[in-house]
Amino acid sequence: MDDAVHQKKEINMKPKLHFYDLFILAIIILPFLYLAYKYPQLPAVVPTHFGLNGKPDATGDKSSLWQILGISGVVSILLFLLMRFLPKIDPKKSAKYSAPVFNKIAVAVVLLLCAINFIIILAAENGSFNTGNTMTVMSGVFFAFMGNIMHSIKPNYFAGIRTPWTLENEETWRKTHQLGGKIWFAGGIVIAAGGLVLSSAAATVLLITAILIMTLVPVIYSYTYFKSLQTKS
């Protein structure tokens, strides 16, 4: 009887394979499969880096594409593992309340990296493919998505707007992420729209400017709100 109970506990302690695990793995593998399919048709020398205007500014042997995709794949896996096990390693023990949000963040980032890999392969295949506006639009959609879920992130040391003031005070964290979510969503929409109608150079300037605003405003707000709470108390 004791042996049966012990075996049951061991089974329950084994890590379970979730839908997100399979979905993430499929997303990471897709660019590798596409590159393997297109590889014989690619020219010997392909673009390997792109300037701010979205045009290729460096080239290399097509075999270097495997290295580029490999680095992206490793980053995707590490990020997914961090998001997946964040509730277990968070010292504040509150990340578990945001586990579904972290799963969404992991999927969004891996999807973005996957899309970037496909763009790199298409640029290598076509030679003249301009990545500038495409990257801007994708970045805008990503920021808008992050803004839409940002208010659901509970205090933790790994994800969210982590300033000394948000980490010190839960109310400051909540208010900052409510404001940050609105700014990121609006900023993402503006970036995506700009990527559709502006030139590559103008869209890049818009992207950089919007990121600065989306970063600085919540940080400044977290400080001022925290100070206002101290004044009231």
mmCIF file of C-alpha atoms in Angstrom:
data_model
loop_
_atom_site.group_PDB
_atom_site.id
_atom_site.type_symbol
_atom_site.label_atom_id
_atom_site.label_comp_id
_atom_site.label_asym_id
_atom_site.label_seq_id
_atom_site.Cartn_x
_atom_site.Cartn_y
_atom_site.Cartn_z
ATOM 1 C CA MET A 1 0.000 0.000 0.000
ATOM 2 C CA ASP A 2 2.793 2.397 0.953
ATOM 3 C CA ASP A 3 4.673 1.529 -2.245
ATOM 4 C CA ALA A 4 1.589 2.323 -4.327
ATOM 5 C CA VAL A 5 1.161 5.694 -2.637
ATOM 6 C CA HIS A 6 4.866 6.461 -3.083
ATOM 7 C CA GLN A 7 4.692 5.582 -6.796
ATOM 8 C CA LYS A 8 1.606 7.765 -7.209
ATOM 9 C CA LYS A 9 3.429 10.726 -5.623
ATOM 10 C CA GLU A 10 6.411 10.212 -7.925
ATOM 11 C CA ILE A 11 4.099 10.221 -10.956
ATOM 12 C CA ASN A 12 2.424 13.409 -9.788
ATOM 13 C CA MET A 13 5.812 15.092 -9.277
ATOM 14 C CA LYS A 14 6.867 14.465 -12.880
ATOM 15 C CA PRO A 15 6.706 17.592 -15.064
ATOM 16 C CA LYS A 16 3.611 17.670 -17.239
ATOM 17 C CA LEU A 17 3.617 18.637 -20.903
ATOM 18 C CA HIS A 18 1.215 21.504 -21.465
ATOM 19 C CA PHE A 19 -0.349 22.927 -24.628
ATOM 20 C CA TYR A 20 1.888 25.998 -24.387
ATOM 21 C CA ASP A 21 4.990 23.781 -24.391
ATOM 22 C CA LEU A 22 4.010 22.101 -27.664
ATOM 23 C CA PHE A 23 2.852 25.379 -29.211
ATOM 24 C CA ILE A 24 6.097 27.165 -28.349
ATOM 25 C CA LEU A 25 8.184 24.272 -29.653
ATOM 26 C CA ALA A 26 6.272 24.271 -32.949
ATOM 27 C CA ILE A 27 6.754 28.030 -33.369
ATOM 28 C CA ILE A 28 10.502 27.783 -32.715
ATOM 29 C CA ILE A 29 10.951 24.901 -35.178
ATOM 30 C CA LEU A 30 8.948 26.451 -38.057
ATOM 31 C CA PRO A 31 11.685 28.842 -39.339
ATOM 32 C CA PHE A 32 14.234 26.006 -39.324
ATOM 33 C CA LEU A 33 11.914 23.842 -41.425
ATOM 34 C CA TYR A 34 11.294 26.712 -43.831
ATOM 35 C CA LEU A 35 15.012 27.436 -44.154
ATOM 36 C CA ALA A 36 15.723 23.745 -44.822
ATOM 37 C CA TYR A 37 13.067 23.813 -47.564
ATOM 38 C CA LYS A 38 14.383 27.018 -49.158
ATOM 39 C CA TYR A 39 18.103 26.423 -48.573
ATOM 40 C CA PRO A 40 18.945 24.795 -51.948
ATOM 41 C CA GLN A 41 17.334 27.729 -53.762
ATOM 42 C CA LEU A 42 19.141 30.461 -51.838
ATOM 43 C CA PRO A 43 22.100 32.294 -53.398
ATOM 44 C CA ALA A 44 25.557 31.542 -52.004
ATOM 45 C CA VAL A 45 25.836 35.063 -50.537
ATOM 46 C CA VAL A 46 22.855 36.476 -48.628
ATOM 47 C CA PRO A 47 22.044 39.576 -46.522
ATOM 48 C CA THR A 48 22.864 39.005 -42.847
ATOM 49 C CA HIS A 49 22.247 42.439 -41.337
ATOM 50 C CA PHE A 50 19.922 45.343 -42.038
ATOM 51 C CA GLY A 51 20.279 49.074 -41.413
ATOM 52 C CA LEU A 52 17.736 51.386 -39.839
ATOM 53 C CA ASN A 53 16.274 51.990 -43.294
ATOM 54 C CA GLY A 54 15.466 48.286 -43.548
ATOM 55 C CA LYS A 55 17.916 47.642 -46.378
ATOM 56 C CA PRO A 56 20.750 45.075 -46.205
ATOM 57 C CA ASP A 57 24.093 46.549 -45.095
ATOM 58 C CA ALA A 58 26.068 43.319 -44.605
ATOM 59 C CA THR A 59 26.278 39.987 -46.381
ATOM 60 C CA GLY A 60 27.636 36.517 -45.660
ATOM 61 C CA ASP A 61 27.564 32.893 -46.676
ATOM 62 C CA LYS A 62 24.080 31.426 -46.649
ATOM 63 C CA SER A 63 25.199 28.869 -44.063
ATOM 64 C CA SER A 64 25.328 31.751 -41.564
ATOM 65 C CA LEU A 65 21.528 31.775 -41.610
ATOM 66 C CA TRP A 66 21.568 28.605 -39.518
ATOM 67 C CA GLN A 67 23.620 30.411 -36.889
ATOM 68 C CA ILE A 68 21.252 33.400 -36.878
ATOM 69 C CA LEU A 69 18.212 31.171 -36.475
ATOM 70 C CA GLY A 70 20.054 29.106 -33.861
ATOM 71 C CA ILE A 71 20.737 32.156 -31.689
ATOM 72 C CA SER A 72 17.117 33.251 -32.012
ATOM 73 C CA GLY A 73 15.952 29.747 -31.129
ATOM 74 C CA VAL A 74 18.110 29.624 -27.989
ATOM 75 C CA VAL A 75 16.818 33.045 -26.900
ATOM 76 C CA SER A 76 13.242 31.869 -27.479
ATOM 77 C CA ILE A 77 13.733 28.713 -25.421
ATOM 78 C CA LEU A 78 15.452 30.522 -22.542
ATOM 79 C CA LEU A 79 12.757 33.177 -22.438
ATOM 80 C CA PHE A 80 10.007 30.578 -22.518
ATOM 81 C CA LEU A 81 11.629 28.602 -19.695
ATOM 82 C CA LEU A 82 11.963 31.786 -17.633
ATOM 83 C CA MET A 83 8.282 32.666 -18.118
ATOM 84 C CA ARG A 84 7.226 29.046 -17.566
ATOM 85 C CA PHE A 85 9.013 28.611 -14.236
ATOM 86 C CA LEU A 86 8.861 32.207 -13.027
ATOM 87 C CA PRO A 87 6.188 31.437 -10.388
ATOM 88 C CA LYS A 88 8.553 28.869 -8.836
ATOM 89 C CA ILE A 89 11.613 31.124 -8.612
ATOM 90 C CA ASP A 90 10.003 34.466 -7.774
ATOM 91 C CA PRO A 91 11.120 35.528 -4.251
ATOM 92 C CA LYS A 92 7.969 37.623 -3.798
ATOM 93 C CA LYS A 93 5.845 34.476 -4.308
ATOM 94 C CA SER A 94 3.242 36.575 -6.117
ATOM 95 C CA ALA A 95 4.229 35.711 -9.695
ATOM 96 C CA LYS A 96 2.060 32.595 -9.502
ATOM 97 C CA TYR A 97 -0.988 34.856 -9.726
ATOM 98 C CA SER A 98 0.234 36.083 -13.127
ATOM 99 C CA ALA A 99 1.164 32.671 -14.586
ATOM 100 C CA PRO A 100 -1.392 32.886 -17.447
ATOM 101 C CA VAL A 101 -0.103 36.362 -18.332
ATOM 102 C CA PHE A 102 3.497 35.140 -18.407
ATOM 103 C CA ASN A 103 2.465 32.351 -20.775
ATOM 104 C CA LYS A 104 0.919 34.947 -23.101
ATOM 105 C CA ILE A 105 4.084 37.059 -22.955
ATOM 106 C CA ALA A 106 6.231 34.039 -23.806
ATOM 107 C CA VAL A 107 4.034 33.162 -26.785
ATOM 108 C CA ALA A 108 4.035 36.779 -28.020
ATOM 109 C CA VAL A 109 7.837 37.128 -27.845
ATOM 110 C CA VAL A 110 8.454 33.758 -29.496
ATOM 111 C CA LEU A 111 5.971 34.643 -32.248
ATOM 112 C CA LEU A 112 7.785 37.941 -32.820
ATOM 113 C CA LEU A 113 11.176 36.207 -33.048
ATOM 114 C CA CYS A 114 9.694 33.587 -35.358
ATOM 115 C CA ALA A 115 8.320 36.305 -37.655
ATOM 116 C CA ILE A 116 11.714 38.057 -37.675
ATOM 117 C CA ASN A 117 13.375 34.778 -38.689
ATOM 118 C CA PHE A 118 10.943 34.387 -41.586
ATOM 119 C CA ILE A 119 11.696 37.952 -42.697
ATOM 120 C CA ILE A 120 15.430 37.205 -42.639
ATOM 121 C CA ILE A 121 14.904 34.118 -44.789
ATOM 122 C CA LEU A 122 12.691 36.037 -47.237
ATOM 123 C CA ALA A 123 15.305 38.798 -47.448
ATOM 124 C CA ALA A 124 17.965 36.186 -48.179
ATOM 125 C CA GLU A 125 15.774 34.645 -50.858
ATOM 126 C CA ASN A 126 14.747 37.870 -52.602
ATOM 127 C CA GLY A 127 17.854 39.946 -51.978
ATOM 128 C CA SER A 128 16.001 43.269 -52.232
ATOM 129 C CA PHE A 129 13.352 42.649 -49.573
ATOM 130 C CA ASN A 130 12.976 45.784 -47.408
ATOM 131 C CA THR A 131 12.505 44.835 -43.775
ATOM 132 C CA GLY A 132 12.126 48.327 -42.308
ATOM 133 C CA ASN A 133 8.364 48.918 -42.380
ATOM 134 C CA THR A 134 7.552 45.261 -41.787
ATOM 135 C CA MET A 135 9.595 45.226 -38.584
ATOM 136 C CA THR A 136 7.997 48.481 -37.447
ATOM 137 C CA VAL A 137 4.486 47.148 -37.931
ATOM 138 C CA MET A 138 5.302 43.917 -36.115
ATOM 139 C CA SER A 139 6.883 45.829 -33.240
ATOM 140 C CA GLY A 140 3.796 48.021 -32.975
ATOM 141 C CA VAL A 141 1.474 45.024 -32.813
ATOM 142 C CA PHE A 142 3.706 43.468 -30.152
ATOM 143 C CA PHE A 143 3.709 46.610 -27.994
ATOM 144 C CA ALA A 144 -0.062 46.966 -28.322
ATOM 145 C CA PHE A 145 -0.517 43.367 -27.208
ATOM 146 C CA MET A 146 1.802 43.862 -24.246
ATOM 147 C CA GLY A 147 -0.057 47.010 -23.275
ATOM 148 C CA ASN A 148 -3.350 45.148 -23.372
ATOM 149 C CA ILE A 149 -2.209 42.602 -20.758
ATOM 150 C CA MET A 150 0.185 44.749 -18.720
ATOM 151 C CA HIS A 151 -2.398 45.664 -16.078
ATOM 152 C CA SER A 152 -2.724 41.959 -15.200
ATOM 153 C CA ILE A 153 0.925 41.506 -14.177
ATOM 154 C CA LYS A 154 1.321 41.166 -10.419
ATOM 155 C CA PRO A 155 4.425 42.462 -8.558
ATOM 156 C CA ASN A 156 7.531 40.406 -9.330
ATOM 157 C CA TYR A 157 11.254 40.905 -9.978
ATOM 158 C CA PHE A 158 11.368 39.646 -13.576
ATOM 159 C CA ALA A 159 8.550 41.007 -15.772
ATOM 160 C CA GLY A 160 6.767 44.347 -15.906
ATOM 161 C CA ILE A 161 7.745 47.928 -15.075
ATOM 162 C CA ARG A 162 10.266 47.141 -12.345
ATOM 163 C CA THR A 163 11.399 50.368 -10.743
ATOM 164 C CA PRO A 164 12.494 50.794 -7.096
ATOM 165 C CA TRP A 165 9.144 52.442 -6.413
ATOM 166 C CA THR A 166 6.883 49.826 -8.002
ATOM 167 C CA LEU A 167 8.764 47.040 -6.255
ATOM 168 C CA GLU A 168 8.551 48.847 -2.946
ATOM 169 C CA ASN A 169 4.819 49.532 -3.005
ATOM 170 C CA GLU A 170 2.084 47.307 -4.456
ATOM 171 C CA GLU A 171 -0.303 50.220 -5.033
ATOM 172 C CA THR A 172 2.396 52.038 -7.011
ATOM 173 C CA TRP A 173 2.938 48.868 -9.050
ATOM 174 C CA ARG A 174 -0.770 48.594 -9.825
ATOM 175 C CA LYS A 175 -1.248 52.249 -10.797
ATOM 176 C CA THR A 176 1.948 52.328 -12.865
ATOM 177 C CA HIS A 177 0.955 49.228 -14.830
ATOM 178 C CA GLN A 178 -2.526 50.561 -15.445
ATOM 179 C CA LEU A 179 -1.062 53.728 -16.949
ATOM 180 C CA GLY A 180 1.767 51.855 -18.672
ATOM 181 C CA GLY A 181 -0.689 49.460 -20.272
ATOM 182 C CA LYS A 182 -2.659 52.330 -21.810
ATOM 183 C CA ILE A 183 0.496 54.058 -23.057
ATOM 184 C CA TRP A 184 1.950 50.863 -24.530
ATOM 185 C CA PHE A 185 -1.313 49.961 -26.248
ATOM 186 C CA ALA A 186 -1.740 53.430 -27.759
ATOM 187 C CA GLY A 187 1.956 53.610 -28.648
ATOM 188 C CA GLY A 188 1.812 50.219 -30.324
ATOM 189 C CA ILE A 189 -1.148 51.254 -32.471
ATOM 190 C CA VAL A 190 0.609 54.486 -33.498
ATOM 191 C CA ILE A 191 3.823 52.580 -34.338
ATOM 192 C CA ALA A 192 1.981 49.968 -36.419
ATOM 193 C CA ALA A 193 -0.007 52.635 -38.270
ATOM 194 C CA GLY A 194 3.162 54.630 -38.918
ATOM 195 C CA GLY A 195 4.849 51.545 -40.318
ATOM 196 C CA LEU A 196 2.023 51.209 -42.843
ATOM 197 C CA VAL A 197 2.018 54.786 -44.158
ATOM 198 C CA LEU A 198 5.476 56.289 -43.494
ATOM 199 C CA SER A 199 8.787 55.766 -45.213
ATOM 200 C CA SER A 200 11.253 53.361 -43.613
ATOM 201 C CA ALA A 201 13.378 56.186 -42.215
ATOM 202 C CA ALA A 202 10.381 58.069 -40.778
ATOM 203 C CA ALA A 203 8.884 54.873 -39.361
ATOM 204 C CA THR A 204 12.187 54.086 -37.629
ATOM 205 C CA VAL A 205 12.293 57.564 -36.051
ATOM 206 C CA LEU A 206 8.692 57.092 -34.908
ATOM 207 C CA LEU A 207 9.542 53.686 -33.429
ATOM 208 C CA ILE A 208 12.520 54.986 -31.435
ATOM 209 C CA THR A 209 10.616 58.049 -30.231
ATOM 210 C CA ALA A 210 7.603 56.013 -29.163
ATOM 211 C CA ILE A 211 9.757 53.494 -27.278
ATOM 212 C CA LEU A 212 11.439 56.318 -25.361
ATOM 213 C CA ILE A 213 8.057 57.789 -24.387
ATOM 214 C CA MET A 214 6.613 54.376 -23.500
ATOM 215 C CA THR A 215 9.639 53.691 -21.280
ATOM 216 C CA LEU A 216 10.174 57.041 -19.581
ATOM 217 C CA VAL A 217 6.582 58.061 -18.790
ATOM 218 C CA PRO A 218 5.731 54.999 -16.625
ATOM 219 C CA VAL A 219 9.097 55.244 -14.831
ATOM 220 C CA ILE A 220 8.590 58.920 -13.998
ATOM 221 C CA TYR A 221 4.980 58.254 -13.004
ATOM 222 C CA SER A 222 6.011 55.446 -10.639
ATOM 223 C CA TYR A 223 8.352 57.834 -8.825
ATOM 224 C CA THR A 224 5.838 60.687 -8.557
ATOM 225 C CA TYR A 225 3.005 58.402 -7.459
ATOM 226 C CA PHE A 226 5.160 56.739 -4.805
ATOM 227 C CA LYS A 227 6.205 60.132 -3.478
ATOM 228 C CA SER A 228 2.560 61.268 -3.372
ATOM 229 C CA LEU A 229 1.698 58.232 -1.234
ATOM 230 C CA GLN A 230 4.521 59.090 1.157
ATOM 231 C CA THR A 231 3.269 62.662 1.418
ATOM 232 C CA LYS A 232 -0.277 61.534 2.244
ATOM 233 C CA SER A 233 0.971 59.173 4.927
#
